[in-house]
Structure formats: C-alpha cells, structure tokens
Amino acid sequence: MKMDRILPFAKTLLTKAIKPGEIVVDATLGNGHDTVFLAKLVGEHGRVYGFDVQQEAINATQKRLTDHHLTDRVTIFHAGHEQVSVKIPIEEHGKITGAIFNLGYLPGGDKNIVTHSETTIVAIEQLLEIMSPEGIIVLVIYHGHEQGAVERDDLIQYCQKLDQKTAHVLQYQFINQQNKPPFIIAIEKR
Ligand code: SAM
C-alpha cells in the first residue's frame, strides 16, 4: 500500500512539526516507543516531557530510553497529562512544537487503566495555550474498546468545534477496514 498507515502517518506529521533542539510532549508514555522516536527527533539539545499515570509505563519507558542512550533528553512525570501546563516549566511555555497522545490502554498491561476524554481534552486545551504557532498535536484514537468509543465520540465533537481561527484540525482514517482500527486526529495551532 502506498498510502501511509496510521502510525507512520503520525510519525510523518511529527517529523514535519519538530526540529532538532525543540521542546515536545509525549502525553502517554506507555511502553516508550513514541518517547524514543521524539527523543531522536529533538536531538541532544532538545527535550521531551513525558506523562503517564502508571508506574509500569514509567519503568518500561525508562528502560527503553536507557537501552537507546536517550535518558538525558527526556523528563518523565508520573502524572496525568491534564497537568501538562503545571508540570512543564514556565520558561518552556510558547516553545512546544509537537505532542502525541497514543490513547487507550497500555499494551500488555492493565486494560482497565485507559485514557478518558475529560482529561484528554483538558490536556489538549492546555497544550493549545502553551504550544508555539504551527505546533502539532497528534491524537491516535483506539476505539475498539468500550471507553475508547466514548473517548472517540467526545474528541470528535470537541475537535469539530475548535475555532478554525485557532487551529487546523485533520482526521486521517481508513473507512473501509474491519475491527475498528485506530485513526488520527491532528491539531495544528495557528
Ligand atoms: N505511546 C505509548 C507507546 O509508544 O508505547 C503507548 C501509550 S498506551 C496506548 C496509553 C497510555 O496512556 C497507558 O500507558 C496509560 O497508563 C496512559 N494514561 C492513561 N491515562 C493517562 C493520563 N491521564 N495521563 C497520561 N497518561 C495516561
């Protein structure tokens, strides 16, 4: 297939938005795959701020970063992403150029611990305040589980109402696939 699949498309968007030396956010650390990707994009003079509510995810991410020799460019918070503007130092506000939310549950972990639209939306609102113009937020939405379907509906409703003078909002989704594969909503701050 020539068209980008979902996760490669998320990476394409982030690669366009983020340059070496910049400040970015991994809003859901999970097993740390996105954290490593972002840490490589920002390079040795950039910084990734990462959030997760689960110790298991923090441990998995720290291990992956250690294996890739990338720990020095990542700050990890054992906290919900709804605290993004409180946790990220004020001097970084206005400089953040990219953020990713890989929503749902930790693969291989407790499927009862999932992201929720209420807190996801609070985090998006805060990011839209503290990101730089043309900063991109990528949401990867997994809607095959019960709470995921609720989160999908709430996020679509919220994003459709974002003022087009504030942000460009894109939905990227294969619409003829079975088993509710994930899809992307991307928000570019104007
Ligand atoms: N990006 C990850 C990777 O590359 O492996 C996958 C993330 S996983 C699909 C979703 C993660 O979101 C879980 O680890 C879960 O603990 C975390 N999570 C749930 N609620 C959260 C919140 N309010 N703030 C931050 N992380 C949260």
CSV table of N, CA and C in Angstrom, one decimal, residues 10-123:
chain,number,residue,atom,x,y,z
A,10,ALA,N,1.3,9.3,11.7
A,10,ALA,CA,1.5,10.1,12.9
A,10,ALA,C,3.0,10.5,13.0
A,11,LYS,N,3.9,9.6,12.6
A,11,LYS,CA,5.3,10.0,12.6
A,11,LYS,C,5.6,11.0,11.5
A,12,THR,N,5.0,10.9,10.4
A,12,THR,CA,5.2,11.9,9.3
A,12,THR,C,4.8,13.3,9.8
A,13,LEU,N,3.7,13.4,10.5
A,13,LEU,CA,3.2,14.7,10.9
A,13,LEU,C,4.2,15.3,12.0
A,14,LEU,N,4.6,14.4,12.9
A,14,LEU,CA,5.6,14.9,13.9
A,14,LEU,C,6.9,15.3,13.3
A,15,THR,N,7.3,14.5,12.4
A,15,THR,CA,8.6,14.9,11.7
A,15,THR,C,8.6,16.2,11.0
A,16,LYS,N,7.4,16.5,10.4
A,16,LYS,CA,7.2,17.9,9.8
A,16,LYS,C,7.3,19.0,10.8
A,17,ALA,N,6.7,18.7,12.0
A,17,ALA,CA,6.5,19.8,13.0
A,17,ALA,C,7.7,20.0,13.8
A,18,ILE,N,8.6,19.0,14.1
A,18,ILE,CA,9.6,19.1,15.1
A,18,ILE,C,11.0,19.1,14.5
A,19,LYS,N,11.8,20.0,15.0
A,19,LYS,CA,13.2,20.1,14.5
A,19,LYS,C,14.2,19.9,15.7
A,20,PRO,N,15.4,19.6,15.4
A,20,PRO,CA,16.4,19.4,16.5
A,20,PRO,C,16.5,20.6,17.4
A,21,GLY,N,16.6,20.3,18.7
A,21,GLY,CA,16.7,21.4,19.7
A,21,GLY,C,15.4,21.9,20.2
A,22,GLU,N,14.3,21.3,19.7
A,22,GLU,CA,12.9,21.8,20.2
A,22,GLU,C,12.4,21.0,21.4
A,23,ILE,N,11.3,21.6,21.9
A,23,ILE,CA,10.6,21.0,23.1
A,23,ILE,C,9.3,20.4,22.7
A,24,VAL,N,9.1,19.1,23.1
A,24,VAL,CA,7.9,18.3,22.7
A,24,VAL,C,7.4,17.6,23.9
A,25,VAL,N,6.2,17.0,23.7
A,25,VAL,CA,5.5,16.3,24.7
A,25,VAL,C,5.0,14.9,24.3
A,26,ASP,N,5.3,13.9,25.1
A,26,ASP,CA,4.7,12.6,24.9
A,26,ASP,C,3.7,12.5,26.0
A,27,ALA,N,2.4,12.6,25.6
A,27,ALA,CA,1.3,12.7,26.7
A,27,ALA,C,0.9,11.4,27.2
A,28,THR,N,1.4,10.3,26.6
A,28,THR,CA,1.0,8.9,27.1
A,28,THR,C,2.2,8.0,26.8
A,29,LEU,N,3.1,7.9,27.8
A,29,LEU,CA,4.4,7.2,27.6
A,29,LEU,C,4.2,5.8,27.2
A,30,GLY,N,3.3,5.0,27.9
A,30,GLY,CA,3.1,3.6,27.6
A,30,GLY,C,4.4,2.9,27.7
A,31,ASN,N,4.7,2.1,26.6
A,31,ASN,CA,6.0,1.4,26.6
A,31,ASN,C,7.2,2.2,26.0
A,32,GLY,N,6.9,3.4,25.7
A,32,GLY,CA,8.1,4.3,25.4
A,32,GLY,C,8.5,4.4,24.0
A,33,HIS,N,7.7,3.7,23.1
A,33,HIS,CA,8.1,3.7,21.6
A,33,HIS,C,8.1,5.2,21.1
A,34,ASP,N,7.0,5.9,21.4
A,34,ASP,CA,6.9,7.3,20.9
A,34,ASP,C,8.0,8.2,21.5
A,35,THR,N,8.2,7.9,22.8
A,35,THR,CA,9.2,8.7,23.5
A,35,THR,C,10.6,8.6,22.8
A,36,VAL,N,11.0,7.4,22.5
A,36,VAL,CA,12.3,7.2,21.8
A,36,VAL,C,12.3,7.9,20.4
A,37,PHE,N,11.1,7.8,19.7
A,37,PHE,CA,11.0,8.5,18.4
A,37,PHE,C,11.2,10.0,18.6
A,38,LEU,N,10.5,10.6,19.6
A,38,LEU,CA,10.5,12.0,19.8
A,38,LEU,C,11.9,12.4,20.3
A,39,ALA,N,12.5,11.6,21.1
A,39,ALA,CA,13.9,12.0,21.7
A,39,ALA,C,14.9,12.0,20.5
A,40,LYS,N,14.7,11.1,19.6
A,40,LYS,CA,15.7,11.2,18.4
A,40,LYS,C,15.4,12.4,17.6
A,41,LEU,N,14.1,12.8,17.4
A,41,LEU,CA,13.8,13.9,16.6
A,41,LEU,C,14.3,15.2,17.2
A,42,VAL,N,14.2,15.4,18.5
A,42,VAL,CA,14.7,16.7,19.1
A,42,VAL,C,16.2,16.7,19.2
A,43,GLY,N,16.8,15.6,19.2
A,43,GLY,CA,18.3,15.6,19.3
A,43,GLY,C,18.8,15.9,20.7
A,44,GLU,N,20.2,16.0,20.8
A,44,GLU,CA,20.8,16.2,22.1
A,44,GLU,C,20.5,17.5,22.8
A,45,HIS,N,20.1,18.5,22.0
A,45,HIS,CA,19.8,19.9,22.6
A,45,HIS,C,18.3,20.1,22.8
A,46,GLY,N,17.5,19.1,22.4
A,46,GLY,CA,16.1,19.3,22.6
A,46,GLY,C,15.6,18.6,23.9
A,47,ARG,N,14.3,18.6,24.2
A,47,ARG,CA,13.8,18.0,25.4
A,47,ARG,C,12.4,17.4,25.1
A,48,VAL,N,12.2,16.2,25.6
A,48,VAL,CA,10.8,15.6,25.6
A,48,VAL,C,10.3,15.6,27.0
A,49,TYR,N,9.1,16.1,27.2
A,49,TYR,CA,8.4,15.9,28.5
A,49,TYR,C,7.4,14.8,28.4
A,50,GLY,N,7.5,13.8,29.2
A,50,GLY,CA,6.6,12.7,29.1
A,50,GLY,C,5.7,12.5,30.3
A,51,PHE,N,4.5,12.0,30.1
A,51,PHE,CA,3.5,11.8,31.2
A,51,PHE,C,2.9,10.4,31.1
A,52,ASP,N,2.7,9.8,32.3
A,52,ASP,CA,1.9,8.6,32.4
A,52,ASP,C,1.4,8.4,33.8
A,53,VAL,N,0.3,7.8,34.0
A,53,VAL,CA,-0.3,7.6,35.3
A,53,VAL,C,0.2,6.3,35.9
A,54,GLN,N,0.8,5.4,35.2
A,54,GLN,CA,1.2,4.1,35.6
A,54,GLN,C,2.7,3.9,35.8
A,55,GLN,N,3.0,3.4,37.0
A,55,GLN,CA,4.5,3.1,37.3
A,55,GLN,C,5.0,2.1,36.2
A,56,GLU,N,4.2,1.2,35.8
A,56,GLU,CA,4.6,0.1,34.9
A,56,GLU,C,5.1,0.8,33.5
A,57,ALA,N,4.3,1.8,33.1
A,57,ALA,CA,4.6,2.5,31.9
A,57,ALA,C,5.9,3.4,32.1
A,58,ILE,N,6.0,4.0,33.2
A,58,ILE,CA,7.2,4.8,33.5
A,58,ILE,C,8.5,3.9,33.4
A,59,ASN,N,8.4,2.7,34.1
A,59,ASN,CA,9.5,1.8,34.1
A,59,ASN,C,9.9,1.3,32.7
A,60,ALA,N,8.8,1.0,31.9
A,60,ALA,CA,9.1,0.5,30.6
A,60,ALA,C,9.7,1.5,29.7
A,61,THR,N,9.3,2.8,29.9
A,61,THR,CA,9.8,3.9,29.1
A,61,THR,C,11.3,4.1,29.5
A,62,GLN,N,11.5,4.2,30.8
A,62,GLN,CA,12.9,4.4,31.3
A,62,GLN,C,13.8,3.4,30.7
A,63,LYS,N,13.4,2.1,30.7
A,63,LYS,CA,14.2,1.0,30.3
A,63,LYS,C,14.5,1.2,28.8
A,64,ARG,N,13.5,1.5,28.0
A,64,ARG,CA,13.7,1.7,26.6
A,64,ARG,C,14.6,2.9,26.3
A,65,LEU,N,14.5,4.0,27.0
A,65,LEU,CA,15.4,5.1,26.8
A,65,LEU,C,16.8,4.8,27.2
A,66,THR,N,17.0,4.0,28.3
A,66,THR,CA,18.3,3.6,28.7
A,66,THR,C,19.0,2.8,27.6
A,67,ASP,N,18.2,1.8,27.1
A,67,ASP,CA,18.7,0.9,26.0
A,67,ASP,C,19.1,1.7,24.8
A,68,HIS,N,18.5,2.9,24.5
A,68,HIS,CA,18.8,3.7,23.4
A,68,HIS,C,19.7,4.9,23.7
A,69,HIS,N,20.2,4.9,25.0
A,69,HIS,CA,21.1,6.0,25.4
A,69,HIS,C,20.5,7.4,25.2
A,70,LEU,N,19.2,7.5,25.6
A,70,LEU,CA,18.5,8.8,25.3
A,70,LEU,C,17.9,9.4,26.6
A,71,THR,N,18.3,8.9,27.8
A,71,THR,CA,17.6,9.4,29.0
A,71,THR,C,17.9,10.8,29.3
A,72,ASP,N,19.0,11.4,28.9
A,72,ASP,CA,19.4,12.7,29.2
A,72,ASP,C,18.5,13.8,28.5
A,73,ARG,N,17.8,13.5,27.5
A,73,ARG,CA,17.0,14.5,26.8
A,73,ARG,C,15.5,14.3,27.1
A,74,VAL,N,15.1,13.5,28.1
A,74,VAL,CA,13.7,13.2,28.4
A,74,VAL,C,13.4,13.5,29.9
A,75,THR,N,12.4,14.2,30.2
A,75,THR,CA,11.9,14.4,31.6
A,75,THR,C,10.6,13.7,31.7
A,76,ILE,N,10.6,12.8,32.7
A,76,ILE,CA,9.4,11.9,32.9
A,76,ILE,C,8.6,12.4,34.1
A,77,PHE,N,7.3,12.5,33.9
A,77,PHE,CA,6.4,12.9,35.1
A,77,PHE,C,5.5,11.7,35.3
A,78,HIS,N,5.5,11.2,36.5
A,78,HIS,CA,4.5,10.2,36.9
A,78,HIS,C,3.2,11.0,37.3
A,79,ALA,N,2.5,11.4,36.3
A,79,ALA,CA,1.3,12.3,36.5
A,79,ALA,C,0.5,12.3,35.2
A,80,GLY,N,-0.8,12.6,35.4
A,80,GLY,CA,-1.7,12.7,34.2
A,80,GLY,C,-1.3,13.9,33.3
A,81,HIS,N,-1.6,13.7,32.0
A,81,HIS,CA,-1.3,14.8,31.0
A,81,HIS,C,-2.2,16.0,31.3
A,82,GLU,N,-3.2,15.9,32.1
A,82,GLU,CA,-4.1,17.0,32.4
A,82,GLU,C,-3.3,18.0,33.3
A,83,GLN,N,-2.1,17.6,33.7
A,83,GLN,CA,-1.2,18.5,34.5
A,83,GLN,C,-0.1,19.2,33.6
A,84,VAL,N,-0.3,19.1,32.3
A,84,VAL,CA,0.8,19.4,31.4
A,84,VAL,C,1.3,20.9,31.6
A,85,SER,N,0.4,21.8,31.8
A,85,SER,CA,0.9,23.2,31.9
A,85,SER,C,1.5,23.5,33.3
A,86,VAL,N,1.1,22.7,34.3
A,86,VAL,CA,1.7,22.9,35.6
A,86,VAL,C,3.1,22.3,35.7
A,87,LYS,N,3.2,21.1,35.1
A,87,LYS,CA,4.4,20.4,35.2
A,87,LYS,C,5.6,20.9,34.3
A,88,ILE,N,5.2,21.3,33.1
A,88,ILE,CA,6.3,21.8,32.2
A,88,ILE,C,6.7,23.2,32.6
A,89,PRO,N,8.0,23.4,32.8
A,89,PRO,CA,8.5,24.7,33.4
A,89,PRO,C,8.0,25.9,32.5
A,90,ILE,N,7.7,26.9,33.2
A,90,ILE,CA,7.0,28.1,32.6
A,90,ILE,C,7.9,28.7,31.4
A,91,GLU,N,9.3,28.5,31.6
A,91,GLU,CA,10.1,29.1,30.6
A,91,GLU,C,10.1,28.3,29.3
A,92,GLU,N,9.5,27.2,29.3
A,92,GLU,CA,9.3,26.4,28.0
A,92,GLU,C,8.0,26.7,27.4
A,93,HIS,N,7.1,27.4,28.1
A,93,HIS,CA,5.8,27.7,27.5
A,93,HIS,C,5.9,28.6,26.3
A,94,GLY,N,5.2,28.3,25.2
A,94,GLY,CA,5.3,29.0,24.0
A,94,GLY,C,6.3,28.5,23.0
A,95,LYS,N,7.1,27.4,23.5
A,95,LYS,CA,8.1,26.9,22.7
A,95,LYS,C,7.8,25.4,22.2
A,96,ILE,N,6.8,24.9,22.7
A,96,ILE,CA,6.5,23.4,22.4
A,96,ILE,C,6.0,23.3,20.9
A,97,THR,N,6.6,22.4,20.2
A,97,THR,CA,6.3,22.3,18.7
A,97,THR,C,5.6,21.1,18.4
A,98,GLY,N,5.5,20.1,19.3
A,98,GLY,CA,4.8,18.8,18.9
A,98,GLY,C,4.4,18.1,20.1
A,99,ALA,N,3.3,17.3,20.0
A,99,ALA,CA,2.8,16.5,21.1
A,99,ALA,C,2.1,15.3,20.5
A,100,ILE,N,2.2,14.2,21.2
A,100,ILE,CA,1.5,13.0,20.8
A,100,ILE,C,0.7,12.4,21.9
A,101,PHE,N,-0.5,12.0,21.6
A,101,PHE,CA,-1.3,11.2,22.6
A,101,PHE,C,-1.6,9.9,21.9
A,102,ASN,N,-1.1,8.8,22.4
A,102,ASN,CA,-1.4,7.5,21.9
A,102,ASN,C,-2.4,6.9,22.9
A,103,LEU,N,-3.7,7.0,22.6
A,103,LEU,CA,-4.7,6.9,23.6
A,103,LEU,C,-5.1,5.4,23.9
A,104,GLY,N,-5.9,5.1,24.9
A,104,GLY,CA,-6.3,3.8,25.2
A,104,GLY,C,-5.6,3.2,26.4
A,105,TYR,N,-5.3,1.9,26.3
A,105,TYR,CA,-4.6,1.2,27.5
A,105,TYR,C,-3.2,0.8,27.1
A,106,LEU,N,-2.4,0.5,28.1
A,106,LEU,CA,-1.0,0.1,28.0
A,106,LEU,C,-1.0,-1.3,27.3
A,107,PRO,N,-0.4,-1.4,26.1
A,107,PRO,CA,-0.3,-2.8,25.5
A,107,PRO,C,0.4,-3.7,26.4
A,108,GLY,N,-0.2,-4.9,26.7
A,108,GLY,CA,0.4,-5.8,27.6
A,108,GLY,C,0.2,-5.5,29.1
A,109,GLY,N,-0.5,-4.4,29.4
A,109,GLY,CA,-0.7,-4.0,30.8
A,109,GLY,C,-2.2,-4.1,31.2
A,110,ASP,N,-2.6,-3.4,32.2
A,110,ASP,CA,-3.9,-3.4,32.8
A,110,ASP,C,-4.9,-2.7,31.8
A,111,LYS,N,-5.8,-3.5,31.2
A,111,LYS,CA,-6.7,-2.9,30.3
A,111,LYS,C,-7.8,-2.0,30.9
A,112,ASN,N,-7.9,-2.0,32.2
A,112,ASN,CA,-8.8,-1.2,32.9
A,112,ASN,C,-8.3,0.2,33.1
A,113,ILE,N,-7.0,0.4,33.0
A,113,ILE,CA,-6.5,1.8,33.1
A,113,ILE,C,-6.4,2.4,31.7
A,114,VAL,N,-7.3,3.2,31.4
A,114,VAL,CA,-7.4,3.8,30.0
A,114,VAL,C,-7.4,5.3,30.1
A,115,THR,N,-7.2,6.0,28.9
A,115,THR,CA,-7.3,7.4,28.9
A,115,THR,C,-8.8,7.7,28.8
A,116,HIS,N,-9.2,8.9,29.3
A,116,HIS,CA,-10.6,9.4,29.3
A,116,HIS,C,-10.7,10.7,28.6
A,117,SER,N,-11.8,10.9,27.9
A,117,SER,CA,-11.9,12.2,27.2
A,117,SER,C,-11.8,13.4,28.0
A,118,GLU,N,-12.4,13.4,29.3
A,118,GLU,CA,-12.4,14.6,30.1
A,118,GLU,C,-10.9,15.1,30.3
A,119,THR,N,-10.0,14.2,30.7
A,119,THR,CA,-8.7,14.6,30.9
A,119,THR,C,-7.9,14.8,29.6
A,120,THR,N,-8.2,14.0,28.6
A,120,THR,CA,-7.5,14.2,27.3
A,120,THR,C,-7.8,15.7,26.8
A,121,ILE,N,-9.1,16.1,26.9
A,121,ILE,CA,-9.5,17.4,26.4
A,121,ILE,C,-8.9,18.5,27.3
A,122,VAL,N,-8.8,18.3,28.6
A,122,VAL,CA,-8.1,19.3,29.4
A,122,VAL,C,-6.7,19.5,29.0
A,123,ALA,N,-6.0,18.4,28.7
A,123,ALA,CA,-4.6,18.4,28.3
A,123,ALA,C,-4.5,19.1,26.9
